[in-house]
PDB file of C-alpha atoms and ligand atoms in Angstrom:
ATOM      1  CA  MET A   1       6.596  19.445   3.443  1.00 61.00           C
ATOM      2  CA  VAL A   2       3.116  19.968   4.821  1.00 67.00           C
ATOM      3  CA  HIS A   3       0.663  17.044   4.965  1.00 76.00           C
ATOM      4  CA  GLN A   4      -2.975  16.902   4.105  1.00 81.00           C
ATOM      5  CA  PRO A   5      -4.356  13.856   3.503  1.00 80.00           C
ATOM      6  CA  SER A   6      -6.292  13.608   0.983  1.00 80.00           C
ATOM      7  CA  ASN A   7      -7.894  10.988  -2.258  1.00 82.00           C
ATOM      8  CA  PRO A   8      -5.168   9.436  -3.811  1.00 78.00           C
ATOM      9  CA  PRO A   9      -5.626  10.863  -8.094  1.00 81.00           C
ATOM     10  CA  TYR A  10      -4.736   7.773  -9.235  1.00 87.00           C
ATOM     11  CA  PHE A  11      -8.492   5.880  -7.722  1.00 91.00           C
ATOM     12  CA  ASP A  12     -10.051   8.620 -10.173  1.00 91.00           C
ATOM     13  CA  GLY A  13      -9.259   6.528 -13.212  1.00 89.00           C
ATOM     14  CA  LEU A  14      -9.348   2.794 -11.262  1.00 93.00           C
ATOM     15  CA  LEU A  15     -12.850   3.779 -10.549  1.00 95.00           C
ATOM     16  CA  HIS A  16     -13.387   4.887 -14.066  1.00 92.00           C
ATOM     17  CA  ARG A  17     -11.875   2.295 -15.651  1.00 92.00           C
ATOM     18  CA  LEU A  18     -13.706  -0.637 -13.064  1.00 95.00           C
ATOM     19  CA  ALA A  19     -17.009   1.331 -13.696  1.00 94.00           C
ATOM     20  CA  ILE A  20     -17.460   0.886 -17.469  1.00 93.00           C
ATOM     21  CA  GLY A  21     -15.922  -2.309 -16.899  1.00 92.00           C
ATOM     22  CA  GLU A  22     -12.951  -2.478 -18.478  1.00 92.00           C
ATOM     23  CA  ALA A  23     -11.206  -6.016 -18.660  1.00 92.00           C
ATOM     24  CA  ARG A  24      -8.109  -5.042 -17.687  1.00 92.00           C
ATOM     25  CA  THR A  25      -8.667  -3.647 -15.121  1.00 94.00           C
ATOM     26  CA  ALA A  26     -10.659  -5.148 -13.629  1.00 95.00           C
ATOM     27  CA  ALA A  27      -8.615  -8.417 -14.023  1.00 96.00           C
ATOM     28  CA  ALA A  28      -5.285  -6.711 -13.083  1.00 96.00           C
ATOM     29  CA  PHE A  29      -7.309  -4.051 -10.356  1.00 96.00           C
ATOM     30  CA  SER A  30     -10.451  -5.133  -9.118  1.00 95.00           C
ATOM     31  CA  ARG A  31      -9.304  -6.764  -5.125  1.00 96.00           C
ATOM     32  CA  HIS A  32      -5.761  -4.660  -4.346  1.00 98.00           C
ATOM     33  CA  VAL A  33      -4.277  -1.571  -5.531  1.00 97.00           C
ATOM     34  CA  HIS A  34      -0.485  -2.626  -4.989  1.00 98.00           C
ATOM     35  CA  TRP A  35       2.656  -3.895  -6.904  1.00 98.00           C
ATOM     36  CA  GLY A  36       2.667  -7.657  -7.065  1.00 98.00           C
ATOM     37  CA  TYR A  37       4.875 -10.225  -5.531  1.00 98.00           C
ATOM     38  CA  TRP A  38       6.797 -13.048  -8.342  1.00 98.00           C
ATOM     39  CA  HIS A  39       8.532 -16.115  -6.505  1.00 97.00           C
ATOM     40  CA  GLU A  40      10.293 -16.200 -10.100  1.00 97.00           C
ATOM     41  CA  PRO A  41      10.073 -12.989 -10.921  1.00 97.00           C
ATOM     42  CA  PRO A  42      11.911 -13.281 -15.096  1.00 95.00           C
ATOM     43  CA  GLN A  43       9.228 -16.445 -15.739  1.00 96.00           C
ATOM     44  CA  ALA A  44       6.514 -12.633 -14.770  1.00 96.00           C
ATOM     45  CA  THR A  45       4.102 -13.161 -18.041  1.00 94.00           C
ATOM     46  CA  CYS A  46       2.618 -10.088 -16.930  1.00 90.00           C
ATOM     47  CA  THR A  47      -0.864 -10.271 -17.840  1.00 95.00           C
ATOM     48  CA  PRO A  48      -3.940  -8.790 -16.010  1.00 96.00           C
ATOM     49  CA  GLU A  49      -4.876 -12.604 -14.772  1.00 97.00           C
ATOM     50  CA  GLU A  50      -1.243 -13.071 -13.402  1.00 97.00           C
ATOM     51  CA  TYR A  51      -1.118  -9.304 -11.750  1.00 97.00           C
ATOM     52  CA  GLY A  52      -4.282  -9.812 -10.191  1.00 98.00           C
ATOM     53  CA  GLU A  53      -2.702 -13.504  -9.210  1.00 98.00           C
ATOM     54  CA  ALA A  54       0.862 -11.799  -7.394  1.00 98.00           C
ATOM     55  CA  ALA A  55      -0.905  -8.822  -6.115  1.00 98.00           C
ATOM     56  CA  GLU A  56      -2.648 -11.579  -3.705  1.00 98.00           C
ATOM     57  CA  LEU A  57       0.634 -12.808  -3.760  1.00 98.00           C
ATOM     58  CA  LEU A  58       1.856 -10.159  -2.023  1.00 98.00           C
ATOM     59  CA  SER A  59      -0.861  -9.396   0.567  1.00 98.00           C
ATOM     60  CA  ARG A  60      -0.987 -12.379   2.230  1.00 98.00           C
ATOM     61  CA  VAL A  61       3.321 -12.234   2.305  1.00 98.00           C
ATOM     62  CA  LEU A  62       2.537  -9.124   4.686  1.00 98.00           C
ATOM     63  CA  CYS A  63      -0.568 -11.104   6.467  1.00 98.00           C
ATOM     64  CA  ASP A  64       2.241 -14.109   7.070  1.00 98.00           C
ATOM     65  CA  VAL A  65       4.880 -11.719   8.072  1.00 98.00           C
ATOM     66  CA  ALA A  66       2.092 -10.134  10.319  1.00 98.00           C
ATOM     67  CA  GLY A  67       1.330 -13.770  11.818  1.00 98.00           C
ATOM     68  CA  ILE A  68      -2.300 -13.024  11.115  1.00 98.00           C
ATOM     69  CA  GLY A  69      -4.006 -16.222  12.744  1.00 98.00           C
ATOM     70  CA  ASP A  70      -7.697 -17.463  13.892  1.00 98.00           C
ATOM     71  CA  GLY A  71     -10.004 -15.442  16.137  1.00 98.00           C
ATOM     72  CA  MET A  72      -6.963 -12.051  15.796  1.00 98.00           C
ATOM     73  CA  ARG A  73      -8.745  -8.586  15.307  1.00 98.00           C
ATOM     74  CA  VAL A  74      -6.604  -6.869  12.340  1.00 99.00           C
ATOM     75  CA  VAL A  75      -7.029  -3.319  11.412  1.00 99.00           C
ATOM     76  CA  ASP A  76      -6.112  -2.459   7.900  1.00 98.00           C
ATOM     77  CA  VAL A  77      -5.697   1.230   7.194  1.00 98.00           C
ATOM     78  CA  GLY A  78      -5.626   2.502   3.952  1.00 98.00           C
ATOM     79  CA  CYS A  79      -7.427  -0.883   3.065  1.00 98.00           C
ATOM     80  CA  GLY A  80      -8.116  -0.139  -0.601  1.00 98.00           C
ATOM     81  CA  PHE A  81     -10.843  -1.541  -2.248  1.00 98.00           C
ATOM     82  CA  GLY A  82     -10.422  -4.119   1.342  1.00 98.00           C
ATOM     83  CA  GLY A  83      -8.594  -7.230  -0.472  1.00 98.00           C
ATOM     84  CA  THR A  84      -6.306  -7.956   1.993  1.00 98.00           C
ATOM     85  CA  ILE A  85      -9.772  -8.117   4.122  1.00 98.00           C
ATOM     86  CA  ALA A  86     -11.196  -9.968   1.713  1.00 98.00           C
ATOM     87  CA  SER A  87      -8.208 -12.238   1.936  1.00 98.00           C
ATOM     88  CA  LEU A  88      -8.079 -12.726   5.195  1.00 98.00           C
ATOM     89  CA  ASN A  89     -12.315 -13.731   5.503  1.00 98.00           C
ATOM     90  CA  GLU A  90     -11.659 -16.352   3.182  1.00 98.00           C
ATOM     91  CA  ARG A  91      -9.147 -17.948   4.786  1.00 98.00           C
ATOM     92  CA  LEU A  92     -10.068 -17.577   9.050  1.00 98.00           C
ATOM     93  CA  GLY A  93     -12.896 -17.954  11.381  1.00 98.00           C
ATOM     94  CA  GLU A  94     -13.246 -15.319  14.262  1.00 98.00           C
ATOM     95  CA  MET A  95     -11.564 -12.890  12.480  1.00 98.00           C
ATOM     96  CA  LEU A  96     -12.817  -8.403  13.367  1.00 98.00           C
ATOM     97  CA  LEU A  97     -11.520  -6.884  10.310  1.00 98.00           C
ATOM     98  CA  ILE A  98     -12.197  -3.499   9.901  1.00 98.00           C
ATOM     99  CA  GLY A  99     -10.639  -1.589   6.814  1.00 98.00           C
ATOM    100  CA  VAL A 100      -9.913   2.080   7.615  1.00 98.00           C
ATOM    101  CA  ASN A 101      -9.784   4.491   4.572  1.00 98.00           C
ATOM    102  CA  ILE A 102     -10.023   8.083   3.861  1.00 97.00           C
ATOM    103  CA  ASP A 103     -11.942   7.508   0.577  1.00 96.00           C
ATOM    104  CA  PRO A 104     -15.593   6.379   1.094  1.00 97.00           C
ATOM    105  CA  ARG A 105     -15.982   5.375  -2.973  1.00 96.00           C
ATOM    106  CA  GLN A 106     -13.270   2.460  -1.795  1.00 97.00           C
ATOM    107  CA  LEU A 107     -14.937   2.051   1.353  1.00 98.00           C
ATOM    108  CA  GLN A 108     -18.257   1.413  -0.414  1.00 97.00           C
ATOM    109  CA  ARG A 109     -16.851  -0.590  -3.316  1.00 97.00           C
ATOM    110  CA  ALA A 110     -15.740  -3.030  -0.358  1.00 98.00           C
ATOM    111  CA  SER A 111     -18.675  -2.989   2.009  1.00 98.00           C
ATOM    112  CA  ASP A 112     -20.717  -3.977  -1.750  1.00 97.00           C
ATOM    113  CA  MET A 113     -17.965  -7.478  -2.245  1.00 96.00           C
ATOM    114  CA  VAL A 114     -16.612  -8.753   0.458  1.00 98.00           C
ATOM    115  CA  ARG A 115     -19.518 -10.043   3.072  1.00 97.00           C
ATOM    116  CA  PRO A 116     -18.694 -11.284   6.063  1.00 98.00           C
ATOM    117  CA  CYS A 117     -18.348 -15.522   6.010  1.00 98.00           C
ATOM    118  CA  GLY A 118     -19.372 -17.574   9.110  1.00 97.00           C
ATOM    119  CA  ILE A 119     -18.870 -15.808  12.045  1.00 96.00           C
ATOM    120  CA  ASN A 120     -16.387 -13.440  11.006  1.00 98.00           C
ATOM    121  CA  SER A 121     -17.144  -9.485  11.099  1.00 98.00           C
ATOM    122  CA  LEU A 122     -16.440  -6.633   8.926  1.00 98.00           C
ATOM    123  CA  LYS A 123     -15.808  -3.281   9.736  1.00 98.00           C
ATOM    124  CA  TRP A 124     -15.705  -0.752   7.381  1.00 98.00           C
ATOM    125  CA  VAL A 125     -14.294   3.033   9.445  1.00 98.00           C
ATOM    126  CA  GLU A 126     -14.154   6.116   6.864  1.00 98.00           C
ATOM    127  CA  ALA A 127     -11.380   8.410   8.914  1.00 98.00           C
ATOM    128  CA  ASP A 128      -7.910   9.879   8.404  1.00 98.00           C
ATOM    129  CA  ALA A 129      -4.897   7.459   9.505  1.00 98.00           C
ATOM    130  CA  ALA A 130      -4.003   9.976  11.600  1.00 98.00           C
ATOM    131  CA  GLN A 131      -6.663   9.720  13.753  1.00 98.00           C
ATOM    132  CA  ILE A 132      -8.553   6.318  13.817  1.00 98.00           C
ATOM    133  CA  PRO A 133     -11.307   6.339  15.694  1.00 98.00           C
ATOM    134  CA  LEU A 134     -10.955   2.782  17.945  1.00 98.00           C
ATOM    135  CA  ALA A 135     -10.193   2.324  21.540  1.00 98.00           C
ATOM    136  CA  ASP A 136      -6.628   1.662  22.961  1.00 98.00           C
ATOM    137  CA  ALA A 137      -5.367  -2.307  22.660  1.00 98.00           C
ATOM    138  CA  SER A 138      -8.357  -2.920  20.820  1.00 98.00           C
ATOM    139  CA  CYS A 139      -6.390  -4.383  18.111  1.00 98.00           C
ATOM    140  CA  ASP A 140      -3.804  -7.310  17.522  1.00 98.00           C
ATOM    141  CA  VAL A 141      -2.327  -6.567  14.242  1.00 98.00           C
ATOM    142  CA  ALA A 142      -1.964  -3.217  12.443  1.00 98.00           C
ATOM    143  CA  LEU A 143      -1.789  -3.684   8.524  1.00 99.00           C
ATOM    144  CA  ALA A 144      -0.243  -0.525   5.882  1.00 98.00           C
ATOM    145  CA  LEU A 145       0.025  -2.315   2.560  1.00 98.00           C
ATOM    146  CA  GLU A 146       1.292   0.310  -0.106  1.00 98.00           C
ATOM    147  CA  SER A 147       0.164   3.564   1.663  1.00 98.00           C
ATOM    148  CA  VAL A 148       2.278   4.261   4.776  1.00 98.00           C
ATOM    149  CA  PHE A 149       3.862   7.089   2.446  1.00 96.00           C
ATOM    150  CA  HIS A 150       0.798   9.122   1.607  1.00 96.00           C
ATOM    151  CA  PHE A 151       0.043   9.180   5.476  1.00 97.00           C
ATOM    152  CA  ASP A 152       1.108  11.585   8.113  1.00 97.00           C
ATOM    153  CA  ARG A 153       4.240   9.102   9.166  1.00 98.00           C
ATOM    154  CA  PRO A 154       4.307  10.225  13.353  1.00 98.00           C
ATOM    155  CA  ARG A 155       0.028  10.654  13.324  1.00 98.00           C
ATOM    156  CA  PHE A 156      -0.117   7.135  12.127  1.00 98.00           C
ATOM    157  CA  PHE A 157       2.603   5.410  14.331  1.00 98.00           C
ATOM    158  CA  ALA A 158       1.755   7.215  16.918  1.00 98.00           C
ATOM    159  CA  GLU A 159      -1.933   5.909  16.242  1.00 98.00           C
ATOM    160  CA  VAL A 160      -0.943   2.193  16.474  1.00 98.00           C
ATOM    161  CA  GLY A 161       1.095   2.158  19.589  1.00 97.00           C
ATOM    162  CA  ARG A 162      -2.055   3.264  21.177  1.00 98.00           C
ATOM    163  CA  LEU A 163      -4.775   1.375  19.028  1.00 98.00           C
ATOM    164  CA  LEU A 164      -2.220  -2.102  19.799  1.00 98.00           C
ATOM    165  CA  ALA A 165      -2.733  -4.480  22.114  1.00 97.00           C
ATOM    166  CA  PRO A 166       0.310  -5.129  24.043  1.00 95.00           C
ATOM    167  CA  GLY A 167       2.234  -8.309  22.181  1.00 96.00           C
ATOM    168  CA  GLY A 168       0.100  -6.954  19.031  1.00 98.00           C
ATOM    169  CA  ASN A 169       2.130  -5.610  15.597  1.00 98.00           C
ATOM    170  CA  LEU A 170       2.392  -3.038  13.450  1.00 98.00           C
ATOM    171  CA  THR A 171       2.910  -4.879   9.452  1.00 99.00           C
ATOM    172  CA  LEU A 172       3.551  -1.939   6.101  1.00 98.00           C
ATOM    173  CA  SER A 173       4.942  -2.289   3.184  1.00 98.00           C
ATOM    174  CA  ASP A 174       6.872   0.856   1.845  1.00 98.00           C
ATOM    175  CA  PHE A 175       9.791   2.146  -0.615  1.00 97.00           C
ATOM    176  CA  VAL A 176      12.527   2.232   1.474  1.00 97.00           C
ATOM    177  CA  PRO A 177      15.283   4.784   0.624  1.00 96.00           C
ATOM    178  CA  SER A 178      18.611   3.776   1.679  1.00 95.00           C
ATOM    179  CA  GLU A 179      19.898   6.245   4.150  1.00 93.00           C
ATOM    180  CA  ARG A 180      21.701   8.223   1.853  1.00 91.00           C
ATOM    181  CA  ALA A 181      19.462   8.380  -1.166  1.00 91.00           C
ATOM    182  CA  ALA A 182      17.076   9.952   2.156  1.00 91.00           C
ATOM    183  CA  GLU A 183      18.460  12.955   2.401  1.00 88.00           C
ATOM    184  CA  TYR A 184      18.648  13.241  -1.497  1.00 86.00           C
ATOM    185  CA  LEU A 185      14.272  13.076  -0.986  1.00 84.00           C
ATOM    186  CA  ASP A 186      14.372  15.607   2.048  1.00 82.00           C
ATOM    187  CA  ALA A 187      16.668  17.061  -0.634  1.00 81.00           C
ATOM    188  CA  ILE A 188      13.983  17.440  -3.300  1.00 80.00           C
ATOM    189  CA  ASP A 189       9.940  17.499  -2.592  1.00 78.00           C
ATOM    190  CA  PHE A 190       9.615  14.303  -4.830  1.00 78.00           C
ATOM    191  CA  SER A 191       5.830  14.972  -5.331  1.00 79.00           C
ATOM    192  CA  ALA A 192       6.152  18.009  -6.140  1.00 82.00           C
ATOM    193  CA  ASP A 193       6.807  16.466  -9.864  1.00 88.00           C
ATOM    194  CA  GLU A 194       3.860  16.895 -11.725  1.00 90.00           C
ATOM    195  CA  ALA A 195       4.022  13.561 -13.084  1.00 92.00           C
ATOM    196  CA  VAL A 196       4.152  12.253  -9.537  1.00 91.00           C
ATOM    197  CA  ARG A 197       1.313  14.537  -8.291  1.00 90.00           C
ATOM    198  CA  TRP A 198      -0.786  14.180 -11.352  1.00 90.00           C
ATOM    199  CA  SER A 199      -0.044   9.877 -10.700  1.00 91.00           C
ATOM    200  CA  TYR A 200       0.146   9.076  -7.005  1.00 92.00           C
ATOM    201  CA  GLY A 201      -0.659  12.652  -5.901  1.00 90.00           C
ATOM    202  CA  GLN A 202       1.428  13.365  -2.249  1.00 88.00           C
ATOM    203  CA  ILE A 203       3.561  10.296  -1.661  1.00 92.00           C
ATOM    204  CA  ASP A 204       6.351  10.550   1.096  1.00 93.00           C
ATOM    205  CA  LEU A 205       9.361   8.383  -0.061  1.00 94.00           C
ATOM    206  CA  ALA A 206      12.006   9.392   2.828  1.00 93.00           C
ATOM    207  CA  CYS A 207      12.011   7.275   5.535  1.00 96.00           C
ATOM    208  CA  SER A 208      14.452   4.727   5.341  1.00 97.00           C
ATOM    209  CA  LEU A 209      15.134   2.228   8.362  1.00 98.00           C
ATOM    210  CA  SER A 210      17.268   4.076  11.148  1.00 97.00           C
ATOM    211  CA  ARG A 211      13.803   6.874  10.858  1.00 97.00           C
ATOM    212  CA  TYR A 212      11.789   3.651  10.919  1.00 98.00           C
ATOM    213  CA  ARG A 213      13.462   2.975  14.441  1.00 98.00           C
ATOM    214  CA  GLU A 214      13.727   7.274  15.748  1.00 98.00           C
ATOM    215  CA  LEU A 215       9.254   6.515  14.754  1.00 98.00           C
ATOM    216  CA  ALA A 216       8.614   3.339  16.387  1.00 98.00           C
ATOM    217  CA  LYS A 217      11.047   4.130  19.768  1.00 97.00           C
ATOM    218  CA  ALA A 218       8.768   6.934  20.332  1.00 98.00           C
ATOM    219  CA  ASN A 219       5.402   4.886  19.986  1.00 98.00           C
ATOM    220  CA  ASN A 220       6.352   1.666  22.140  1.00 96.00           C
ATOM    221  CA  LEU A 221       7.189  -0.462  19.309  1.00 98.00           C
ATOM    222  CA  GLU A 222      10.561  -2.116  18.265  1.00 98.00           C
ATOM    223  CA  LEU A 223      10.859  -3.478  14.202  1.00 98.00           C
ATOM    224  CA  THR A 224      12.022  -6.622  14.767  1.00 98.00           C
ATOM    225  CA  GLN A 225      11.998  -7.515  11.205  1.00 98.00           C
ATOM    226  CA  ALA A 226      12.837  -5.395   7.623  1.00 98.00           C
ATOM    227  CA  ILE A 227      12.617  -7.495   4.400  1.00 98.00           C
ATOM    228  CA  ASP A 228      14.180  -6.293   0.958  1.00 98.00           C
ATOM    229  CA  ILE A 229      11.190  -8.065  -1.710  1.00 98.00           C
ATOM    230  CA  THR A 230      12.881  -5.566  -4.163  1.00 98.00           C
ATOM    231  CA  GLU A 231      13.329  -8.482  -6.953  1.00 98.00           C
ATOM    232  CA  ASN A 232       9.857  -9.975  -6.234  1.00 98.00           C
ATOM    233  CA  THR A 233       8.324  -6.640  -7.316  1.00 98.00           C
ATOM    234  CA  LEU A 234       9.740  -5.656 -10.004  1.00 98.00           C
ATOM    235  CA  PRO A 235       7.312  -7.907 -12.818  1.00 98.00           C
ATOM    236  CA  THR A 236       5.145  -4.649 -12.111  1.00 98.00           C
ATOM    237  CA  TYR A 237       6.866  -2.108 -13.832  1.00 97.00           C
ATOM    238  CA  ASP A 238       6.373  -3.669 -17.070  1.00 96.00           C
ATOM    239  CA  PHE A 239       2.339  -4.478 -16.389  1.00 96.00           C
ATOM    240  CA  LEU A 240       1.821  -1.040 -15.070  1.00 96.00           C
ATOM    241  CA  TYR A 241       3.485   0.483 -18.188  1.00 95.00           C
ATOM    242  CA  SER A 242       1.287  -1.907 -20.628  1.00 93.00           C
ATOM    243  CA  SER A 243      -2.041  -1.641 -18.242  1.00 91.00           C
ATOM    244  CA  THR A 244      -1.835   2.112 -20.307  1.00 90.00           C
ATOM    245  CA  LYS A 245      -2.624   0.757 -23.859  1.00 85.00           C
ATOM    246  CA  ASP A 246      -6.110   1.614 -23.520  1.00 81.00           C
ATOM    247  CA  TRP A 247      -6.244   5.129 -21.839  1.00 85.00           C
ATOM    248  CA  PRO A 248      -7.972   7.228 -24.212  1.00 83.00           C
ATOM    249  CA  GLU A 249      -5.320  10.812 -23.317  1.00 87.00           C
ATOM    250  CA  SER A 250      -2.071  10.673 -24.327  1.00 90.00           C
ATOM    251  CA  ARG A 251      -0.772  13.354 -22.575  1.00 90.00           C
ATOM    252  CA  GLU A 252      -1.882  11.102 -19.276  1.00 89.00           C
ATOM    253  CA  VAL A 253      -0.038   8.048 -20.317  1.00 92.00           C
ATOM    254  CA  GLU A 254       3.577  10.043 -21.032  1.00 93.00           C
ATOM    255  CA  LEU A 255       3.211  11.502 -16.398  1.00 93.00           C
ATOM    256  CA  PHE A 256       1.540   7.867 -15.837  1.00 94.00           C
ATOM    257  CA  SER A 257       4.990   6.375 -17.699  1.00 95.00           C
ATOM    258  CA  ARG A 258       7.538   9.616 -16.649  1.00 94.00           C
ATOM    259  CA  ALA A 259       6.706   9.164 -12.682  1.00 94.00           C
ATOM    260  CA  THR A 260       6.525   5.225 -12.759  1.00 96.00           C
ATOM    261  CA  ARG A 261      10.134   4.637 -14.616  1.00 95.00           C
ATOM    262  CA  LEU A 262      11.064   7.339 -11.607  1.00 93.00           C
ATOM    263  CA  LEU A 263       9.976   4.578  -9.087  1.00 94.00           C
ATOM    264  CA  GLU A 264      11.517   2.575 -11.488  1.00 96.00           C
ATOM    265  CA  LYS A 265      14.961   3.638 -11.596  1.00 95.00           C
ATOM    266  CA  ALA A 266      15.434   4.605  -7.849  1.00 93.00           C
ATOM    267  CA  SER A 267      14.326   0.560  -7.092  1.00 95.00           C
ATOM    268  CA  ARG A 268      16.952  -0.970  -9.972  1.00 96.00           C
ATOM    269  CA  LYS A 269      19.265   0.990  -8.518  1.00 93.00           C
ATOM    270  CA  GLY A 270      18.939   0.277  -4.598  1.00 93.00           C
ATOM    271  CA  MET A 271      17.496   3.971  -3.737  1.00 93.00           C
ATOM    272  CA  LEU A 272      14.787   2.965  -2.586  1.00 96.00           C
ATOM    273  CA  GLY A 273      14.077  -0.818  -1.587  1.00 97.00           C
ATOM    274  CA  TYR A 274      10.310  -2.426  -1.701  1.00 98.00           C
ATOM    275  CA  GLN A 275      10.094  -3.758   1.848  1.00 98.00           C
ATOM    276  CA  VAL A 276       7.828  -5.824   3.978  1.00 98.00           C
ATOM    277  CA  LEU A 277       8.672  -4.090   7.368  1.00 98.00           C
ATOM    278  CA  ARG A 278       7.319  -5.935  10.715  1.00 99.00           C
ATOM    279  CA  PHE A 279       6.698  -3.599  14.591  1.00 98.00           C
ATOM    280  CA  ASP A 280       6.029  -5.227  17.995  1.00 98.00           C
ATOM    281  CA  ARG A 281       4.266  -3.404  20.114  1.00 97.00           C
ATOM    282  CA  LEU A 282       6.249  -3.141  23.148  1.00 94.00           C
TER     283      LEU A 282
HETATM  284  C1  SAM B   1      -1.594   2.008  -3.487  1.00 50.80           C
HETATM  285  S1  SAM B   1      -3.397   2.389  -2.218  1.00 50.80           S
HETATM  286  C2  SAM B   1      -3.367   0.295  -1.140  1.00 50.80           C
HETATM  287  C3  SAM B   1      -4.327   0.346  -0.942  1.00 50.80           C
HETATM  288  C4  SAM B   1      -5.207  -0.707  -0.323  1.00 50.80           C
HETATM  289  N1  SAM B   1      -3.857  -1.302   1.241  1.00 50.80           N
HETATM  290  C5  SAM B   1      -4.616  -2.668  -1.313  1.00 50.80           C
HETATM  291  O1  SAM B   1      -2.789  -2.636  -1.419  1.00 50.80           O
HETATM  292  O2  SAM B   1      -4.925  -2.875  -1.984  1.00 50.80           O
HETATM  293  C6  SAM B   1      -2.926   3.407  -0.667  1.00 50.80           C
HETATM  294  C7  SAM B   1      -4.311   3.560  -0.028  1.00 50.80           C
HETATM  295  O3  SAM B   1      -4.649   4.365   1.058  1.00 50.80           O
HETATM  296  C8  SAM B   1      -5.410   5.383   1.423  1.00 50.80           C
HETATM  297  N2  SAM B   1      -4.973   6.650   1.749  1.00 50.80           N
HETATM  298  C9  SAM B   1      -4.256   7.127   1.772  1.00 50.80           C
HETATM  299  N3  SAM B   1      -4.276   8.888   2.065  1.00 50.80           N
HETATM  300  C10 SAM B   1      -5.105   8.410   3.154  1.00 50.80           C
HETATM  301  C11 SAM B   1      -5.232   8.600   4.513  1.00 50.80           C
HETATM  302  N4  SAM B   1      -4.741  10.068   5.038  1.00 50.80           N
HETATM  303  N5  SAM B   1      -5.848   7.936   5.774  1.00 50.80           N
HETATM  304  C12 SAM B   1      -6.093   6.930   5.290  1.00 50.80           C
HETATM  305  N6  SAM B   1      -6.154   6.711   3.744  1.00 50.80           N
HETATM  306  C13 SAM B   1      -5.606   7.011   3.160  1.00 50.80           C
HETATM  307  C14 SAM B   1      -5.826   5.126  -0.614  1.00 50.80           C
HETATM  308  O4  SAM B   1      -7.270   5.955   0.183  1.00 50.80           O
HETATM  309  C15 SAM B   1      -5.995   3.749  -0.643  1.00 50.80           C
HETATM  310  O5  SAM B   1      -6.523   3.100  -0.194  1.00 50.80           O
END
């Protein structure tokens, strides 16, 4: 598959629904655009408000695994509307927080919404994850929350290996296939499916843990934690199906539901695990 960086298509609809003041979208996605995390998945109610809280919780899970604390320099690659940076900005002090995104519309929304607290410093950088205009060893933590499947992974790992200071870490979340599923996903191009391409754009879900280990090794990093949180994320799917109920175009609902069902089935059958991975800089 040839990698071509581009804005993911789901942001077109999201930005439109936010611009017209659609209340459900605002409650669920005004800050974070990723799967949710529930401590007690069977008790999920899947209201838009609860979804927004579950999304905030997932962001905090990643920040905790990364060990982010006061005074750190954090770059969030594929930062969406800056929700994770907003959360860190509210909770911690003396931070340098940098959001990187390929989509200037998302960065504009982020910089309009997130104002630095105290002496925290915020920067928004328009760039491809494969070429990040930051100096060598200038960050303590790099985050990629549900964005790495859009990136050219080898080039992204090379960039992170370059910009992390010694002792720093990269913490990301991704849909990680089992080793067998990775072979299968290699053989088919998941994004060639019309529904997947229309809904989620170009995504590469074929990076298993052994491939991640190889990528890390080639870039002076080591995979030190892999936490499977699939069960805690599963209520996301019911919320995503219900979120289409006000969409005016039935064809769009059909495509989005079909693509999302593929992801749900692969997750429930153990082919894809929603994992939080931490890589430490050697
Ligand atoms: C699922 S969203 C996650 C957004 C954000 N991390 C969050 O959790 O709210 C994926 C993000 O990756 C960004 N993205 C996709 N391809 C990119 C690339 N090549 N370089 C930088 N950002 C990219 C998208 O614009 C989007 O903001």
